[in-house]
Coordinates of C-alpha atoms and ligand atoms in Angstrom, one line a residue:
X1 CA 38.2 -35.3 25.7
X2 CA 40.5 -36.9 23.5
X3 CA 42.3 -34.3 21.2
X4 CA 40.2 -35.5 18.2
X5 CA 37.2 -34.4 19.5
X6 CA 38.0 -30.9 20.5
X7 CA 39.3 -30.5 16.9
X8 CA 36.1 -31.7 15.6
X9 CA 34.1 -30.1 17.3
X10 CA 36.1 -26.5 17.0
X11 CA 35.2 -27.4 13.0
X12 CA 31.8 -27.8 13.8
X13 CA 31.7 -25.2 15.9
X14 CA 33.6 -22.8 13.5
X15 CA 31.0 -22.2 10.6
X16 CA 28.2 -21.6 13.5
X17 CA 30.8 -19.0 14.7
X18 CA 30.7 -17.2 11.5
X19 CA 27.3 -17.4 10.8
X20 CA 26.0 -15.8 14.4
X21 CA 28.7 -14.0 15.4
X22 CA 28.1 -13.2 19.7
X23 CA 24.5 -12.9 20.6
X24 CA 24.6 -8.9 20.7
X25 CA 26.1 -8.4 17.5
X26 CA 25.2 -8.5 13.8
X27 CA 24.7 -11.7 11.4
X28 CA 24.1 -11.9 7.7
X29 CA 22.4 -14.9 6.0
X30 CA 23.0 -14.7 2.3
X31 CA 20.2 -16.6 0.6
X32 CA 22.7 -18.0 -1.7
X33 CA 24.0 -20.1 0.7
X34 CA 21.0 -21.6 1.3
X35 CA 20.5 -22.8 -2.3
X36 CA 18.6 -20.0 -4.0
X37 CA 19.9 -19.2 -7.5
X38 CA 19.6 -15.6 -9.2
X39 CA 19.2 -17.4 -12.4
X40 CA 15.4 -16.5 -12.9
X41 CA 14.5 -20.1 -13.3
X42 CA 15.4 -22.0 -10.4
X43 CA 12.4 -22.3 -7.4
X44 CA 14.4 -20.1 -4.6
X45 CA 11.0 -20.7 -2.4
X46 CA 12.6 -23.1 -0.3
X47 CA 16.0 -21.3 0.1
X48 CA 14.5 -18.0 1.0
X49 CA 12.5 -19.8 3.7
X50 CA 15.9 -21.4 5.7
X51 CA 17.3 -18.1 5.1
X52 CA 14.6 -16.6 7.0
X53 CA 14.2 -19.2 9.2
X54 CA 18.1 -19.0 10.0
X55 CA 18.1 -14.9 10.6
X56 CA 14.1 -14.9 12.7
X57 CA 15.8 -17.7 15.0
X58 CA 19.3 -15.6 15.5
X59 CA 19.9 -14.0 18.8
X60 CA 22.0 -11.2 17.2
X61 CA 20.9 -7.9 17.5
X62 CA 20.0 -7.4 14.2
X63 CA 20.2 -10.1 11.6
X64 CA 20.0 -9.3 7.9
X65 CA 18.1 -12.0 4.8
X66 CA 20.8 -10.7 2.1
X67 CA 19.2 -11.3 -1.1
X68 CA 22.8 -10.3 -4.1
X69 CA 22.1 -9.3 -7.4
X70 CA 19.8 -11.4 -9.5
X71 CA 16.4 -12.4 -10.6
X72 CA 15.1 -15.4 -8.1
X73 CA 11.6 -17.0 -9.0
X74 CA 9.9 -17.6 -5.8
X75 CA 6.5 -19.2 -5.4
X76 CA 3.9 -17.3 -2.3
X77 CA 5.8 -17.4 0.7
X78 CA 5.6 -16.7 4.5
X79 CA 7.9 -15.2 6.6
X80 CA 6.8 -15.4 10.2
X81 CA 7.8 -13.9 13.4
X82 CA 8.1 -13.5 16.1
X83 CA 12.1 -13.2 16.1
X84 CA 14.7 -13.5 18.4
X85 CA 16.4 -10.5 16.7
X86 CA 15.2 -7.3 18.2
X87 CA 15.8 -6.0 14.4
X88 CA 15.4 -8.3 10.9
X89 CA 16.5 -6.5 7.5
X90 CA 15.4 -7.9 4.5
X91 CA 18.3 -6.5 2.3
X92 CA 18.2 -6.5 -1.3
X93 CA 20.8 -5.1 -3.6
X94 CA 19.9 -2.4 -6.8
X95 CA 20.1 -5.6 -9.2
X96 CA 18.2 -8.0 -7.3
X97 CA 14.7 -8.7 -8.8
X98 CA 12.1 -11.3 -7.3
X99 CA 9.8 -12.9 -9.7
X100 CA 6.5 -14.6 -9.3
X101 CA 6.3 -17.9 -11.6
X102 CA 5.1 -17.2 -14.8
X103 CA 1.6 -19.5 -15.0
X104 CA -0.5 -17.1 -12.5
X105 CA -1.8 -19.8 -11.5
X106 CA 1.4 -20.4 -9.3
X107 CA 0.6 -17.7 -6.6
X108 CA -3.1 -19.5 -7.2
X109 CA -5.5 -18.7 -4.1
X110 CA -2.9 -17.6 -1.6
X111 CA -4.0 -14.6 -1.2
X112 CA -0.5 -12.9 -0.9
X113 CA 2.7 -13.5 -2.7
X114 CA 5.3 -12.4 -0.2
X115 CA 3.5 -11.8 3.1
X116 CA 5.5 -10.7 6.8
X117 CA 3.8 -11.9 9.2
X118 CA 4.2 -10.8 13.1
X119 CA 7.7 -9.3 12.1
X120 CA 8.7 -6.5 14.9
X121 CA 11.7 -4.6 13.5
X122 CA 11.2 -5.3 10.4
X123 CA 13.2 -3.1 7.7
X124 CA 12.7 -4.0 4.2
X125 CA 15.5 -2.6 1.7
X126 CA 16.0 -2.2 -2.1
X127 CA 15.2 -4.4 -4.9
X128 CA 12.6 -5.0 -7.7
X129 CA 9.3 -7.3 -7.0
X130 CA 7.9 -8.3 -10.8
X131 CA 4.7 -10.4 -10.2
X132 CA 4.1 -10.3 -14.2
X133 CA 0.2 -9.9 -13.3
X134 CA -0.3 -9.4 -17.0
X135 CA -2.0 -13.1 -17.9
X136 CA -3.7 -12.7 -14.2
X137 CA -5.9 -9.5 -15.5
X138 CA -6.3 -10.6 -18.9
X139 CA -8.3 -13.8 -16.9
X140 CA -10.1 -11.3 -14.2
X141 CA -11.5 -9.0 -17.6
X142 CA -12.4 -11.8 -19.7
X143 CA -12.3 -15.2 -18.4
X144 CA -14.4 -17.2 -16.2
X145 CA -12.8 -19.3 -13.6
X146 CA -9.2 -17.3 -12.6
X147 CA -7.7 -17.4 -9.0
X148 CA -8.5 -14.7 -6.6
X149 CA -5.3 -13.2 -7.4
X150 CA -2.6 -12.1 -4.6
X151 CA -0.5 -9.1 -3.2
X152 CA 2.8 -9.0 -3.7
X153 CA 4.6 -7.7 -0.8
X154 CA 2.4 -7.5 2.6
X155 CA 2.8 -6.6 6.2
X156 CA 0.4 -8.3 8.4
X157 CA 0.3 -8.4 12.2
X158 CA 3.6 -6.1 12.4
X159 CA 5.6 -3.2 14.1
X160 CA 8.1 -0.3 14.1
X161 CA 8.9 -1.9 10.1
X162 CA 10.2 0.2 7.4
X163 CA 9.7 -0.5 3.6
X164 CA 12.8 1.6 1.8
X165 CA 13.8 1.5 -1.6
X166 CA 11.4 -0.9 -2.8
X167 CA 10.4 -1.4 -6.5
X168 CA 7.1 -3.3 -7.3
X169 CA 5.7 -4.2 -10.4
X170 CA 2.5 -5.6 -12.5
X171 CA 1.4 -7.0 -9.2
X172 CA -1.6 -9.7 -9.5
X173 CA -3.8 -6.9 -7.2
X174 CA -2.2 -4.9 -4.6
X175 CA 1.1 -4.2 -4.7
X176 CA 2.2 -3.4 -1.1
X177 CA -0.7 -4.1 1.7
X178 CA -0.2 -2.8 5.6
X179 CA -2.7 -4.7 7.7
X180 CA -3.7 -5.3 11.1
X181 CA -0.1 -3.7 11.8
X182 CA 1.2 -0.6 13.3
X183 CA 4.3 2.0 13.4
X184 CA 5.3 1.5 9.8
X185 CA 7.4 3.8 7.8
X186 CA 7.2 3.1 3.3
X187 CA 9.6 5.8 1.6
X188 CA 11.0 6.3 -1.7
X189 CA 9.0 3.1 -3.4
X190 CA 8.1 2.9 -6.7
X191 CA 4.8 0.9 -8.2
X192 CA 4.0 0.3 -11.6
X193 CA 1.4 -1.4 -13.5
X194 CA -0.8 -0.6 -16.5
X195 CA -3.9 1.9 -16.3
X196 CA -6.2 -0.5 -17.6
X197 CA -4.7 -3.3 -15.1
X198 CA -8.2 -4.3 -12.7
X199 CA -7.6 -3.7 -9.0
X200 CA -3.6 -3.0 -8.7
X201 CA -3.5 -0.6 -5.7
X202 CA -0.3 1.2 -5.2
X203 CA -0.6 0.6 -1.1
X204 CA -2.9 -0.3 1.0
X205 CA -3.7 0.4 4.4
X206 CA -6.4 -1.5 6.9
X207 CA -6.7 -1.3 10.2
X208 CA -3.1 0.0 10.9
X209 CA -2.1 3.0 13.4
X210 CA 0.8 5.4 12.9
X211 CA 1.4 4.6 9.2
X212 CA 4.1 7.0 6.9
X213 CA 3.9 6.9 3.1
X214 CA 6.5 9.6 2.3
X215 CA 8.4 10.2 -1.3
X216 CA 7.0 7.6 -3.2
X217 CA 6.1 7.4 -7.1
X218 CA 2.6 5.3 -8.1
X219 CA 1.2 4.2 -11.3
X220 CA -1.5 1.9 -10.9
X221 CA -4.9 0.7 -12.2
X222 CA -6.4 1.7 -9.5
X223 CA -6.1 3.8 -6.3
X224 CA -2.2 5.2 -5.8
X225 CA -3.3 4.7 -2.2
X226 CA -6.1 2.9 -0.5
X227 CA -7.1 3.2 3.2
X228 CA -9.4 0.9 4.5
X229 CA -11.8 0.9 7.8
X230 CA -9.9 0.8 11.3
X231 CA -7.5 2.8 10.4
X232 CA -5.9 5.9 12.2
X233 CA -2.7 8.2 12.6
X234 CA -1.4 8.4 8.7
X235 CA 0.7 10.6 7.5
X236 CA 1.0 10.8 3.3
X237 CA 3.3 13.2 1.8
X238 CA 5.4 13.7 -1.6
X239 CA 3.5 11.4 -3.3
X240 CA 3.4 11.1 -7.1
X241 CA 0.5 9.5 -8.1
X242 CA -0.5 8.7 -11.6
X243 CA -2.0 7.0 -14.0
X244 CA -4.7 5.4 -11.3
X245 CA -7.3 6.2 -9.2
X246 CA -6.4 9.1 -6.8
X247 CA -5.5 8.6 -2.8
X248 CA -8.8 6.9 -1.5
X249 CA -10.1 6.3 2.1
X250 CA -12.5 4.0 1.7
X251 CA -14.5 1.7 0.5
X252 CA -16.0 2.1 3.6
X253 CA -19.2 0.9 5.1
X254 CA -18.8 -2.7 3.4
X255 CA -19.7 -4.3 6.9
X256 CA -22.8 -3.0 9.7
X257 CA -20.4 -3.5 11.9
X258 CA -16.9 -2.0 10.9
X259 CA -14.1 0.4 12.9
X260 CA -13.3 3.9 11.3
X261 CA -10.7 6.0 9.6
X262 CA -9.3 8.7 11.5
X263 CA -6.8 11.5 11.6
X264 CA -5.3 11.0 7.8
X265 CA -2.8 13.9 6.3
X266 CA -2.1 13.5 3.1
X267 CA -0.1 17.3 1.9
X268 CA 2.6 17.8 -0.9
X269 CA 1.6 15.6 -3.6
X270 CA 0.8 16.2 -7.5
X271 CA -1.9 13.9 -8.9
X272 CA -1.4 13.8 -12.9
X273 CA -4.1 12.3 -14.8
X274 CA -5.6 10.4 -12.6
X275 CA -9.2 9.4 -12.2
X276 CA -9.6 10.9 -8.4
X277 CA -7.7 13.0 -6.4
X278 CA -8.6 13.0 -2.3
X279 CA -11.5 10.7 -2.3
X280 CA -14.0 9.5 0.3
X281 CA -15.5 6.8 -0.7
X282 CA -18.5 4.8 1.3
X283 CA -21.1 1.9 -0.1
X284 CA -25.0 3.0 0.1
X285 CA -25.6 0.6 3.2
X286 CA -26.1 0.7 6.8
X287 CA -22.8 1.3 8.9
X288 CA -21.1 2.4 11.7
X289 CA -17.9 3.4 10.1
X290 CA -17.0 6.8 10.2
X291 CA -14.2 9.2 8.7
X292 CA -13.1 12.3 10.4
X293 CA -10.0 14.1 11.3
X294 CA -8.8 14.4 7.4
X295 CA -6.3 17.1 6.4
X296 CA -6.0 17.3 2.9
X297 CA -3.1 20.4 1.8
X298 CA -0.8 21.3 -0.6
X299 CA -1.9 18.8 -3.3
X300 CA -1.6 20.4 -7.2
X301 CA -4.3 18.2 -10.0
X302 CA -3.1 17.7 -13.2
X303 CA -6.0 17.1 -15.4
X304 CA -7.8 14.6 -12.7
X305 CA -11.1 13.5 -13.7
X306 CA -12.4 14.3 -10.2
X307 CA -10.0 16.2 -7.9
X308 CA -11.9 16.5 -4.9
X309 CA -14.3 14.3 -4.0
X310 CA -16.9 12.6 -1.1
X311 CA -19.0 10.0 -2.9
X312 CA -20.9 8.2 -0.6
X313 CA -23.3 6.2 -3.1
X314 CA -20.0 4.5 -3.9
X315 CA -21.1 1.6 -6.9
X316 CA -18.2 0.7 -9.4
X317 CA -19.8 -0.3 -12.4
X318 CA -22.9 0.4 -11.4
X319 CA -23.8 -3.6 -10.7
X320 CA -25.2 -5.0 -7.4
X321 CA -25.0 -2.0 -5.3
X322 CA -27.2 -1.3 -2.4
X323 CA -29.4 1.8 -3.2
X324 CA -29.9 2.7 0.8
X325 CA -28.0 5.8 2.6
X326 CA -25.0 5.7 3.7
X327 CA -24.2 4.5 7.5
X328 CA -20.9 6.2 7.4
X329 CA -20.1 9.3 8.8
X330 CA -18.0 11.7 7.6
X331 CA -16.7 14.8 9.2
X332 CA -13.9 17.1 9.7
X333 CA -12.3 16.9 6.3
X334 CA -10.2 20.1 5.6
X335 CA -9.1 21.2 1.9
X336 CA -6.3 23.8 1.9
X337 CA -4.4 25.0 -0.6
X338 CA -5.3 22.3 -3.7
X339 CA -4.6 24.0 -7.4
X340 CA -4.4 22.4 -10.7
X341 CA -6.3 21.6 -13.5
X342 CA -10.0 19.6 -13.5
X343 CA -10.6 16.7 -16.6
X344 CA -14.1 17.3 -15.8
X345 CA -16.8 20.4 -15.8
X346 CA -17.1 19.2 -11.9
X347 CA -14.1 19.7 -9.5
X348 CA -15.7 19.6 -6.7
X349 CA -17.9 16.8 -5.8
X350 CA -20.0 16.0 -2.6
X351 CA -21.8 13.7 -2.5
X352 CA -23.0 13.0 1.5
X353 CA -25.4 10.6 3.0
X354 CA -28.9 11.9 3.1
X355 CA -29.4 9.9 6.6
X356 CA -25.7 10.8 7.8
X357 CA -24.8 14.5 6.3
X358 CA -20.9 15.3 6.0
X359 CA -20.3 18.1 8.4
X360 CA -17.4 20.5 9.7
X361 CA -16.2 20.2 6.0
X362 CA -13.3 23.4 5.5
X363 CA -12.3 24.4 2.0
X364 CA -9.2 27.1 2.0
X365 CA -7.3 28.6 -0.9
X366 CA -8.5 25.9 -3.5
X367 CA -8.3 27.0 -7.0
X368 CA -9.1 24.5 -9.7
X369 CA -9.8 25.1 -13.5
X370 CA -11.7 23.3 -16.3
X371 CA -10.7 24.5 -20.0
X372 CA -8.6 27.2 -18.7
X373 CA -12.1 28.4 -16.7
X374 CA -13.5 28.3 -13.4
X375 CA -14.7 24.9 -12.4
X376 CA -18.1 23.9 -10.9
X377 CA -18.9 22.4 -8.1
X378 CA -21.6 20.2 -6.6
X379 CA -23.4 19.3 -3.4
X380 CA -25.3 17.3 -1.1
X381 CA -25.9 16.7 2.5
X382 CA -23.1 18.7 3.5
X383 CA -22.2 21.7 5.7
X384 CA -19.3 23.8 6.8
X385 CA -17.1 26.7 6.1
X386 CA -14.8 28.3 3.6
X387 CA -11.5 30.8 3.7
X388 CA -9.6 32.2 1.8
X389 CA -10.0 32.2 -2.3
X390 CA -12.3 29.2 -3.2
X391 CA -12.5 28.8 -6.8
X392 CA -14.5 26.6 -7.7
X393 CA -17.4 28.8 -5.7
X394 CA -18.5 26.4 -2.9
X395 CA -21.6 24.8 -3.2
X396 CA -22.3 24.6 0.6
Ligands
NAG401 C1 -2.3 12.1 14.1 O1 -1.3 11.4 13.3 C2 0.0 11.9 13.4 C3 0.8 11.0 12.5 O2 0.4 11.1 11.2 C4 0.5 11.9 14.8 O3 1.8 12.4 14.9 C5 -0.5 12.6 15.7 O4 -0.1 12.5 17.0 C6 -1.9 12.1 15.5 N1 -2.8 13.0 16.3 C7 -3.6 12.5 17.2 C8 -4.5 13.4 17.9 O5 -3.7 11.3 17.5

């Protein structure tokens, strides 16, 4: 090789060095060096995709998406796995913010605005997510032709991921959505969007195993946190939720055919003002879903509307629902230890399937007050047993 060529090709060679380091260690790919601009107009789309692209393909250890401080407009994007790395961090720093464009239009029918797909290892970190849903739900309440609207940050078809830090904002529906996925960690988020914003779950799990939501504050439009069918193993704690709807499993028993929710804790969390508490929720239709294994403990209610409730003639709006019973089955649901303050004369609220009764329902040390007085409660279709102080008086 003539000398040339060895020194061109050590500064070929040289940049590739830098960027991968060996194939066990670490490797950072700022997104900045791929083109994207923190400028808050520039389309960083394309930039965050090499940038992914770059750190899925590494066969570092771990390889990190570095996303510096500031505001980078980014049109619906995919990151797919698998990866090489047996780890990917999506890093973000405390000043970084990601923007959706500002015509909703933009994120148009996609269905998800920032959406992992088949990640393993995933760890996302930091940062603010603004989808600036604002023009989206002013079209879904009044107009007549708007997009279906899109999630901002979703996890489908992943494992062993963690979602840290995370700020998310006036998403277009749901602002973080765990699907099809399993082993996933979400801590110390924050979600915001108005009260009167249509559809803007906090999180959302569907058929997912082995899911954490831990130390998290969420004010939505509607549910803090939404579990859907085929999910199991979820463990919800420290969770301030409100304005919104309450922690919800369910709507359930949208399909004949559809997998259940199972073994759900959700324990040291204050609801303030919301619409629910702990709801069960299932549509009046045939199904073979099923919810059982709940633990529900340690919750205080700060003037919710409905702290605990099973309403399983589930029709928002009142407008095309089916009128028959309820197909889902609901059982083993324990209350302990759930104190606070009722918006409403009724605190309690079951309301079972006639043709599939809730049983093995526990209530323990609950004390809930309406007006500075005891509570009511109200029944139907449902057996099981009570401890402790139950105030209040159980209705079954
Ligand atoms: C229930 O879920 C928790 C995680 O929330 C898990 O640790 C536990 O093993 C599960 N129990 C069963 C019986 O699967």
């Amino acid at each position: 090789m003539a000398p040339n060529s060895v020194v061109i090709t050590f500064l070929i060679a040289l940049p590739l060095l830098f960027e991968s380091s060996q194939a066990t260690g670490d490797a950072t790919y700022n997104v900045v060096s791929y083109g994207a601009r923190g400028d808050g107009k520039t389309d960083s789309t394309k930039a965050f995709l090499r940038a992914w692209s770059s750190a899925c393909s590494s066969a570092t250890t771990t390889s990190t998406v570095y996303v510096p401080r500031g505001t980078f407009l980014l049109k619906p994007l995919v990151f797919s796995g698998p990866c090489r790395s047996s780890r990917i961090v999506f890093q973000m720093g405390a000043a970084t913010t990601l923007v959706a464009p500002s015509n909703y239009w933009e994120l148009g029918n996609s269905g998800n605005w920032i959406l992992f797909i088949k990640v393993t290892g995933l760890s996302i970190y930091g940062g603010t997510v603004d989808a600036r849903g604002a023009e989206f739900w002013h079209c879904r309440r009044f107009g007549k032709s708007c997009t279906a609207g899109a999630r901002s940050v979703s996890l489908f078809w992943c494992s062993n991921a963690v979602v840290s830090g995370l700020r998310s904002m006036n998403s277009q529906t749901m602002h973080i959505a765990i699907d099809n996925s399993n082993n996933i960690l979400i801590q110390n988020v924050w979600i915001r969007a108005p009260s009167s914003s249509p559809n803007t779950d906090g999180i959302h799990v569907e058929a997912s195993t082995g899911v954490t939501i831990s130390a998290s504050t969420i004010m939505t439009g509607d549910d803090c946190i939404s579990i859907g069918s085929g999910s199991r193993n979820l463990w919800i704690e420290r969770i301030a939720c409100g304005p919104g709807h309450g922690i919800s499993i369910g709507s359930l028993g949208g399909s004949v055919n559809e997998d259940g929710v199972q073994n759900v804790t959700v324990t040291n969390s204050v609801f303030t003002k919301t619409q629910n508490g702990v709801r069960i929720k299932s549509w009046a239709r045939a199904s073979n879903g099923y919810a059982r294994n709940i633990v529900y403990r340690n919750l205080i209610m700060k003037n919710v509307d409905n702290p605990i409730i099973i309403d399983q003639k589930y029709c928002p709006g009142n407008q095309g629902c089916p009128h028959q019973s309820s197909g889902v089955k609901i059982s083993k649901v324990t209350y302990k230890n759930i104190r606070g303050t009722s918006g409403t004369q009724v605190a309690m609220n079951f309301y079972c399937s006639s043709s599939n009764p809730c049983w093995g329902v526990k209530l323990q040390d609950i004390r809930l007050t309406y007006l500075n007085r005891a509570a009511t409660s109200s029944c139907a279709n449902i057996g099981g047993s009570k401890s402790g102080v139950v105030i209040p008086r159980s209705c079954f």
